[in-house]
Structure formats: C-alpha cells, structure tokens
GROMACS .gro file of N, CA and C in nm:
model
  321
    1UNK      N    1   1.343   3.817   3.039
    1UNK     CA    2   1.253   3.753   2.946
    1UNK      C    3   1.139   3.848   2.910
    2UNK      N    4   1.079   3.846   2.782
    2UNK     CA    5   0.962   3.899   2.758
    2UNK      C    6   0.826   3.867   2.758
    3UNK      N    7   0.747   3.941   2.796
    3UNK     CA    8   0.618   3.877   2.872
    3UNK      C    9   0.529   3.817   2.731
    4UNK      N   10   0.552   3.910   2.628
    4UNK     CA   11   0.417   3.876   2.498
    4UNK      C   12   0.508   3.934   2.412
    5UNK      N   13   0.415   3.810   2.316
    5UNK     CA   14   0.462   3.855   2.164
    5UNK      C   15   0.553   3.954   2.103
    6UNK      N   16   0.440   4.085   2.141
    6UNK     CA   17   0.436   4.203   2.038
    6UNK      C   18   0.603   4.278   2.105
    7UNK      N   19   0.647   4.226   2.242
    7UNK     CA   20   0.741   4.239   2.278
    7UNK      C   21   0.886   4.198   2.217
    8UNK      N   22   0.893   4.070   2.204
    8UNK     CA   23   0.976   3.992   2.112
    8UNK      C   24   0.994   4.090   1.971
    9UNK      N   25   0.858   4.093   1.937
    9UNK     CA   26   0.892   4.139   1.818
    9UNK      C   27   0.920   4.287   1.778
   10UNK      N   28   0.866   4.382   1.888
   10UNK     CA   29   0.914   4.525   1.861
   10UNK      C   30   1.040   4.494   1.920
   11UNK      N   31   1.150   4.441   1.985
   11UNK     CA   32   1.282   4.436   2.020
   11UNK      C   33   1.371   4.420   1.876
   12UNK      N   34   1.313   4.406   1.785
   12UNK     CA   35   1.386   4.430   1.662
   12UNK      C   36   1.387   4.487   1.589
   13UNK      N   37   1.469   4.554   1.553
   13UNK     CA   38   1.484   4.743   1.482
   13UNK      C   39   1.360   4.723   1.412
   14UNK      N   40   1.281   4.768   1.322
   14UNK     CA   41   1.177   4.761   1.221
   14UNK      C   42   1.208   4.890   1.123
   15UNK      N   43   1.310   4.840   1.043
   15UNK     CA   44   1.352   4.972   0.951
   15UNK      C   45   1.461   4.991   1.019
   16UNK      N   46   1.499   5.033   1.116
   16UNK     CA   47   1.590   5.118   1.164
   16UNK      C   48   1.738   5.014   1.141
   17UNK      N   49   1.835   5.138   1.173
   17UNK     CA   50   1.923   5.085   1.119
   17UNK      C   51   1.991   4.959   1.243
   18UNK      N   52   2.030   4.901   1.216
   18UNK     CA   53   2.157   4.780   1.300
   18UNK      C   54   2.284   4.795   1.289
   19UNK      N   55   2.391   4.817   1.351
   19UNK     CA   56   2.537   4.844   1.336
   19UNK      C   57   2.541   4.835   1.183
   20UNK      N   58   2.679   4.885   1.071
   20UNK     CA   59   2.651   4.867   0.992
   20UNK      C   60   2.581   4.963   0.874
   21UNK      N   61   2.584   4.983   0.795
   21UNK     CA   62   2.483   5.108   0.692
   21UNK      C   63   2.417   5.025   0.596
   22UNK      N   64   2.336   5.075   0.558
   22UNK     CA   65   2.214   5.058   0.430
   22UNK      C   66   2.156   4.953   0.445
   23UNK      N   67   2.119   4.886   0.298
   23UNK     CA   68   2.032   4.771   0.307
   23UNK      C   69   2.077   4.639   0.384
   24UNK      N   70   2.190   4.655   0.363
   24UNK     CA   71   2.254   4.494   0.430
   24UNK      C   72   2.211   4.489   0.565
   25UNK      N   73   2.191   4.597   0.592
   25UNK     CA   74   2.167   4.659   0.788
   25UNK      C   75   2.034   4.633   0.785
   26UNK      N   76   1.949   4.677   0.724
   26UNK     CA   77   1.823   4.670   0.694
   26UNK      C   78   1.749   4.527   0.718
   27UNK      N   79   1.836   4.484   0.606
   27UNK     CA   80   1.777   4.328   0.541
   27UNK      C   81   1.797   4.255   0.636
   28UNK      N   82   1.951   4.267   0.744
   28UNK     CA   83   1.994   4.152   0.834
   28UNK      C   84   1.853   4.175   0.980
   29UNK      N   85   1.826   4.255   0.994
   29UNK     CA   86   1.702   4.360   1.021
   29UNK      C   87   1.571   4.255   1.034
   30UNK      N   88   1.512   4.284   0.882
   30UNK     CA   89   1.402   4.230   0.859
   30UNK      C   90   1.416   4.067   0.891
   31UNK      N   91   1.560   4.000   0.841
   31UNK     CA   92   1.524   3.867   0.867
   31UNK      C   93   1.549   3.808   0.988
   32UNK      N   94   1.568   3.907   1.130
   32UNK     CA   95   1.568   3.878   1.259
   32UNK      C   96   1.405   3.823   1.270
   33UNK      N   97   1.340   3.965   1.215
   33UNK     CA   98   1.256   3.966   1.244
   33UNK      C   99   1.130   3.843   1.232
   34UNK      N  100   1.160   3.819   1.087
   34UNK     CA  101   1.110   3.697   1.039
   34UNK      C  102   1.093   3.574   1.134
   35UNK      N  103   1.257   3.555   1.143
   35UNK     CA  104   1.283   3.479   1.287
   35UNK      C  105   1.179   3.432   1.408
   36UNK      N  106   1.187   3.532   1.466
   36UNK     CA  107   1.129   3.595   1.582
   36UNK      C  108   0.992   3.568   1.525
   37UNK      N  109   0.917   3.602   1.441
   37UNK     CA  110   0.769   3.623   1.419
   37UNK      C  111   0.742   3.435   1.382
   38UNK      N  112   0.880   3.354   1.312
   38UNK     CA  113   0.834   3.233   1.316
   38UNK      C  114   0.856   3.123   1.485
   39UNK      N  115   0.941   3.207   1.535
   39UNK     CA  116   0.971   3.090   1.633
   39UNK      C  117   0.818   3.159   1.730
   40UNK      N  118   0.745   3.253   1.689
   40UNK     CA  119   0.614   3.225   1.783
   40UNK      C  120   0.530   3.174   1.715
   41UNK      N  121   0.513   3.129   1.598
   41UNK     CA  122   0.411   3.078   1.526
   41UNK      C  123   0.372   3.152   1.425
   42UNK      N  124   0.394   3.305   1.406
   42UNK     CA  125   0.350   3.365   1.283
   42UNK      C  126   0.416   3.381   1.181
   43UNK      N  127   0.346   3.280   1.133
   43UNK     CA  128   0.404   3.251   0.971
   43UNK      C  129   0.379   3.325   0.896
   44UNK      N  130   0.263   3.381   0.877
   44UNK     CA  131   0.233   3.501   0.762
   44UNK      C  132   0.362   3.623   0.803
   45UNK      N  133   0.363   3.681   0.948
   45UNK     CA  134   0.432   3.769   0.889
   45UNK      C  135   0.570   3.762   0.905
   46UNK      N  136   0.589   3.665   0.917
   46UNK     CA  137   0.752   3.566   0.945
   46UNK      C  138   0.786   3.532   0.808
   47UNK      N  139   0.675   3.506   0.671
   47UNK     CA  140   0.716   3.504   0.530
   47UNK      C  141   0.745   3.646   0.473
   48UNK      N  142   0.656   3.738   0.515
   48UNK     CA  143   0.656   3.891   0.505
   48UNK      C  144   0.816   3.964   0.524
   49UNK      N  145   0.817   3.914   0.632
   49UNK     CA  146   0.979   3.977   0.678
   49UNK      C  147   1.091   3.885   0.624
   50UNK      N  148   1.120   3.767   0.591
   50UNK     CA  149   1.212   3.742   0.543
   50UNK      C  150   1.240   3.758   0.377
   51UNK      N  151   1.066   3.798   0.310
   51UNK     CA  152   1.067   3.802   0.159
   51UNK      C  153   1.141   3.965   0.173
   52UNK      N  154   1.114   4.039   0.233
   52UNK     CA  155   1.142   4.142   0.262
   52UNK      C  156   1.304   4.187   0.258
   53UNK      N  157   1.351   4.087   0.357
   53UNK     CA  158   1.468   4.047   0.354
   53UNK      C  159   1.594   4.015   0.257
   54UNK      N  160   1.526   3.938   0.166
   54UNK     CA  161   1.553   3.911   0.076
   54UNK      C  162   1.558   3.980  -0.054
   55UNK      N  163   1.471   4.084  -0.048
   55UNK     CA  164   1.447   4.169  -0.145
   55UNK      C  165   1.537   4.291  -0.136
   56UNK      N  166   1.583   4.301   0.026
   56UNK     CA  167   1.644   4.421   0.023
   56UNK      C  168   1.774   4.361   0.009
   57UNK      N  169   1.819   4.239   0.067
   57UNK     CA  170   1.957   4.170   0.013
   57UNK      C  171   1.988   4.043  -0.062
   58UNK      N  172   1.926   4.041  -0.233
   58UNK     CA  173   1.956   3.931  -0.232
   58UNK      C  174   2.081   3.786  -0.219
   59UNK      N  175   2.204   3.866  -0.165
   59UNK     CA  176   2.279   3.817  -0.071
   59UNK      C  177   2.299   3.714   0.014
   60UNK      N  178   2.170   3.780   0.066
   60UNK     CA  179   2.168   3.736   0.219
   60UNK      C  180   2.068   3.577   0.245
   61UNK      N  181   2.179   3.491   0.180
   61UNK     CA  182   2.113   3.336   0.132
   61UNK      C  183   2.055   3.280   0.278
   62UNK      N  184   2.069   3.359   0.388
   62UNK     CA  185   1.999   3.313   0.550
   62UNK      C  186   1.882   3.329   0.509
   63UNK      N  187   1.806   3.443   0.482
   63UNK     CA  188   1.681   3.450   0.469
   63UNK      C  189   1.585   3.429   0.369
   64UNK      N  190   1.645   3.377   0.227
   64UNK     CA  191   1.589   3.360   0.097
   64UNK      C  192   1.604   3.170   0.213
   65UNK      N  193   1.662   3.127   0.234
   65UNK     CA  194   1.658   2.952   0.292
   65UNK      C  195   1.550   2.938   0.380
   66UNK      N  196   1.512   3.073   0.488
   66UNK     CA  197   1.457   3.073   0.595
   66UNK      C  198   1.303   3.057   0.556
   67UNK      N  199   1.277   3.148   0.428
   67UNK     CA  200   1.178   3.153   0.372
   67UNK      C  201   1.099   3.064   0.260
   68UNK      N  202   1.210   2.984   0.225
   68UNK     CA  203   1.178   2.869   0.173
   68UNK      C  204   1.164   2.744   0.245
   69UNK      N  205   1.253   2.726   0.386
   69UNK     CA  206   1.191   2.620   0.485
   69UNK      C  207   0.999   2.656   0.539
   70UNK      N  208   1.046   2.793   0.561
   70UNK     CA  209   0.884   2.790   0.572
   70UNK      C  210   0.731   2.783   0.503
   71UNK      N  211   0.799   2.813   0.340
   71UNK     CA  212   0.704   2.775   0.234
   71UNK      C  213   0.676   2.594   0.256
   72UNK      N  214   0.791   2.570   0.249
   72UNK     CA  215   0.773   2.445   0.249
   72UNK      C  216   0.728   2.330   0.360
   73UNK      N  217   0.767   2.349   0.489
   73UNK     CA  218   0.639   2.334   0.598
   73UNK      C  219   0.522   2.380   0.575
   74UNK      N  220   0.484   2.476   0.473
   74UNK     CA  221   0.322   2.498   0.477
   74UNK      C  222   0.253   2.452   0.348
   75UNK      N  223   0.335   2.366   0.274
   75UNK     CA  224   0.380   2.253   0.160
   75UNK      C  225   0.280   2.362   0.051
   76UNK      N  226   0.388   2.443   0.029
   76UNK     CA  227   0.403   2.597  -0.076
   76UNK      C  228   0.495   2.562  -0.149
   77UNK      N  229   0.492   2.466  -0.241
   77UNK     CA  230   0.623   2.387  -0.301
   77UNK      C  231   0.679   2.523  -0.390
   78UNK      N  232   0.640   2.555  -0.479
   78UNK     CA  233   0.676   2.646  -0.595
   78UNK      C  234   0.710   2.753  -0.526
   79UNK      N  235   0.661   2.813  -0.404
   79UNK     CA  236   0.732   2.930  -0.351
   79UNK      C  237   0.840   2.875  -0.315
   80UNK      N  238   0.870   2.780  -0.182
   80UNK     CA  239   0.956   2.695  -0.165
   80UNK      C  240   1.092   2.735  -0.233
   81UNK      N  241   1.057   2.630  -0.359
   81UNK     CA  242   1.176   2.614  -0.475
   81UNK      C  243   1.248   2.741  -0.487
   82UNK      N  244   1.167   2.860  -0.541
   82UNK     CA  245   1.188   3.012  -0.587
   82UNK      C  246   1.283   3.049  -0.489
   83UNK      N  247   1.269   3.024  -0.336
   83UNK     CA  248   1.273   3.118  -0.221
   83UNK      C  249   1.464   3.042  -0.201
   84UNK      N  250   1.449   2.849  -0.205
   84UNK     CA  251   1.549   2.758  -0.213
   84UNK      C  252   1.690   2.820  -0.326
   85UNK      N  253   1.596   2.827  -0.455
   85UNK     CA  254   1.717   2.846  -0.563
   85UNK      C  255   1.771   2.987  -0.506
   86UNK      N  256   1.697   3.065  -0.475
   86UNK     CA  257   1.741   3.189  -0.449
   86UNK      C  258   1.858   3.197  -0.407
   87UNK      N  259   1.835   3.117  -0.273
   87UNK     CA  260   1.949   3.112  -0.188
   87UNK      C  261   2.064   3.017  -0.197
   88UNK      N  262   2.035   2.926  -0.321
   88UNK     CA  263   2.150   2.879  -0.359
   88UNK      C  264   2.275   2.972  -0.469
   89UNK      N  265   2.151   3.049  -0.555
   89UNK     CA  266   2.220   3.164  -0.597
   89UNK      C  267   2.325   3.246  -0.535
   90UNK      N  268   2.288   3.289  -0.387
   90UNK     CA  269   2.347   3.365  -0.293
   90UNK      C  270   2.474   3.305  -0.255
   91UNK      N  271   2.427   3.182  -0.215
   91UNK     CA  272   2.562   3.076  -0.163
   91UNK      C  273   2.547   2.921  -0.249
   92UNK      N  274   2.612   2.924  -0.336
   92UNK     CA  275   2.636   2.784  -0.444
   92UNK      C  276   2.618   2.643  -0.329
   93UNK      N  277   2.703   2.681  -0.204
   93UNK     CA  278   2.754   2.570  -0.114
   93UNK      C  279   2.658   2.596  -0.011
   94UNK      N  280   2.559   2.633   0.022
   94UNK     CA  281   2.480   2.633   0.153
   94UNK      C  282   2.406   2.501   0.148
   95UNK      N  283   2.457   2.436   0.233
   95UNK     CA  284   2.406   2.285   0.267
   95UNK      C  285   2.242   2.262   0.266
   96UNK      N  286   2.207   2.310   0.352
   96UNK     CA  287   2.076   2.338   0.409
   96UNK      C  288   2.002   2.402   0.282
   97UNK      N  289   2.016   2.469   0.218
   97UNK     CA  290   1.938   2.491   0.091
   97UNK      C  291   1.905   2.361  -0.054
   98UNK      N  292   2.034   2.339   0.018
   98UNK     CA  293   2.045   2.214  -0.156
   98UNK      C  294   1.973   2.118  -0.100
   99UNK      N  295   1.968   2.069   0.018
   99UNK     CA  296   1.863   1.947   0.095
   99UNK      C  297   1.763   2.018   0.129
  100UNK      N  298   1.703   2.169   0.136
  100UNK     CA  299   1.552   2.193   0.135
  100UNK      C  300   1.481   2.162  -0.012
  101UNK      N  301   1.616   2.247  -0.114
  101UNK     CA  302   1.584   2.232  -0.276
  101UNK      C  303   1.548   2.066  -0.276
  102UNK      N  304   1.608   1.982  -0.244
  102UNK     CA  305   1.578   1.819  -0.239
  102UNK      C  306   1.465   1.804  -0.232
  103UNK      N  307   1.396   1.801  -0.167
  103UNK     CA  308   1.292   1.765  -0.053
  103UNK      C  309   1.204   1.829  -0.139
  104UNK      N  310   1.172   1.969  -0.175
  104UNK     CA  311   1.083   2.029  -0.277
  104UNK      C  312   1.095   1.959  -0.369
  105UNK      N  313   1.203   1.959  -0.442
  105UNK     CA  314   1.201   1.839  -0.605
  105UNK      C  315   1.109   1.709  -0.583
  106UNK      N  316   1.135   1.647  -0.465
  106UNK     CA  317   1.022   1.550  -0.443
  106UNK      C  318   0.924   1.542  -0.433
  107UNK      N  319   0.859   1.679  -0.355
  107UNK     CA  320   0.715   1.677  -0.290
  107UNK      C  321   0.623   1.648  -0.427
   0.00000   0.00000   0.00000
C-alpha cells in the first residue's frame, strides 16, 4: 500500500510511455491518472488529466465519460454535456454516457 498521495499518483507514468506506442499509450496514461487524482479527492487535477486524455485520444470514450461524470458532480452542466457527447461520439453505445448525457439534459 501507499503511504500519501503524491505516491499514488507519481506510480503513474506521467508522459511516459505504457506498453503500447504513441498517444493511445499516452492518453490511456493520463486518464489513469485522472483516476487516481479523483478517487483521492482532486478534482481539479483529476479534470486536468482526463481533458488531457481526451485530447490526446479522442477515442478513448473512458475518459471524455470520466470527465464529464466529474463536471457534473461539481454541477458544471455545459462542460458535463461537451465532455458526455464526446464520449458518445467515441462509443455511440456506451451506456453510462447516454444516462450521464440524461441527467445533464435535466439539470
């Protein structure tokens, strides 16, 4: 187990590469990181790393969703939506996006 934070979170490449080459390696990368920076509470740079994420794959509909659940717990509707459609873009059928997209349409 790790004692603090900054531990958790340097255990994940930062740039560097992850099995794998280029951005996809990168991006799957940054949105560990995101992860990790939200399951301790930091949201700022837990939005940082998954926009990040997202930018380097927009693909990668895990972290455009990840980043829109968290807009939207911090009731950031319009980022939210942006971050939601994104990732429906990525994946037409990702469950979990079309019921975050929901939930924003309402707020």
């Amino acid at each position: 187990m790790y004692r603090s934070e900054s531990a958790v979170v340097r255990a994940i490449p930062a740039g560097r590469r992850l099995p794998g080459h280029g951005r996809g390696a990168r991006a799957r990368g940054a949105q560990w990181r995101g992860i990790a920076h939200a399951a301790l509470g930091n949201r700022k740079e837990a939005k940082a790393a998954l926009a990040h994420a997202s930018k380097l794959d927009p693909k990668l509909a895990e972290a455009a969703n990840n980043l829109g659940v968290l807009h939207l717990a911090d009731k950031e509707i319009e980022a939210a939506d942006a971050a939601l459609r994104a990732a429906l873009n990525a994946r037409p059928d990702f469950a979990d996006a079309r019921n975050g997209l929901g939930i924003a349409l309402t707020e």
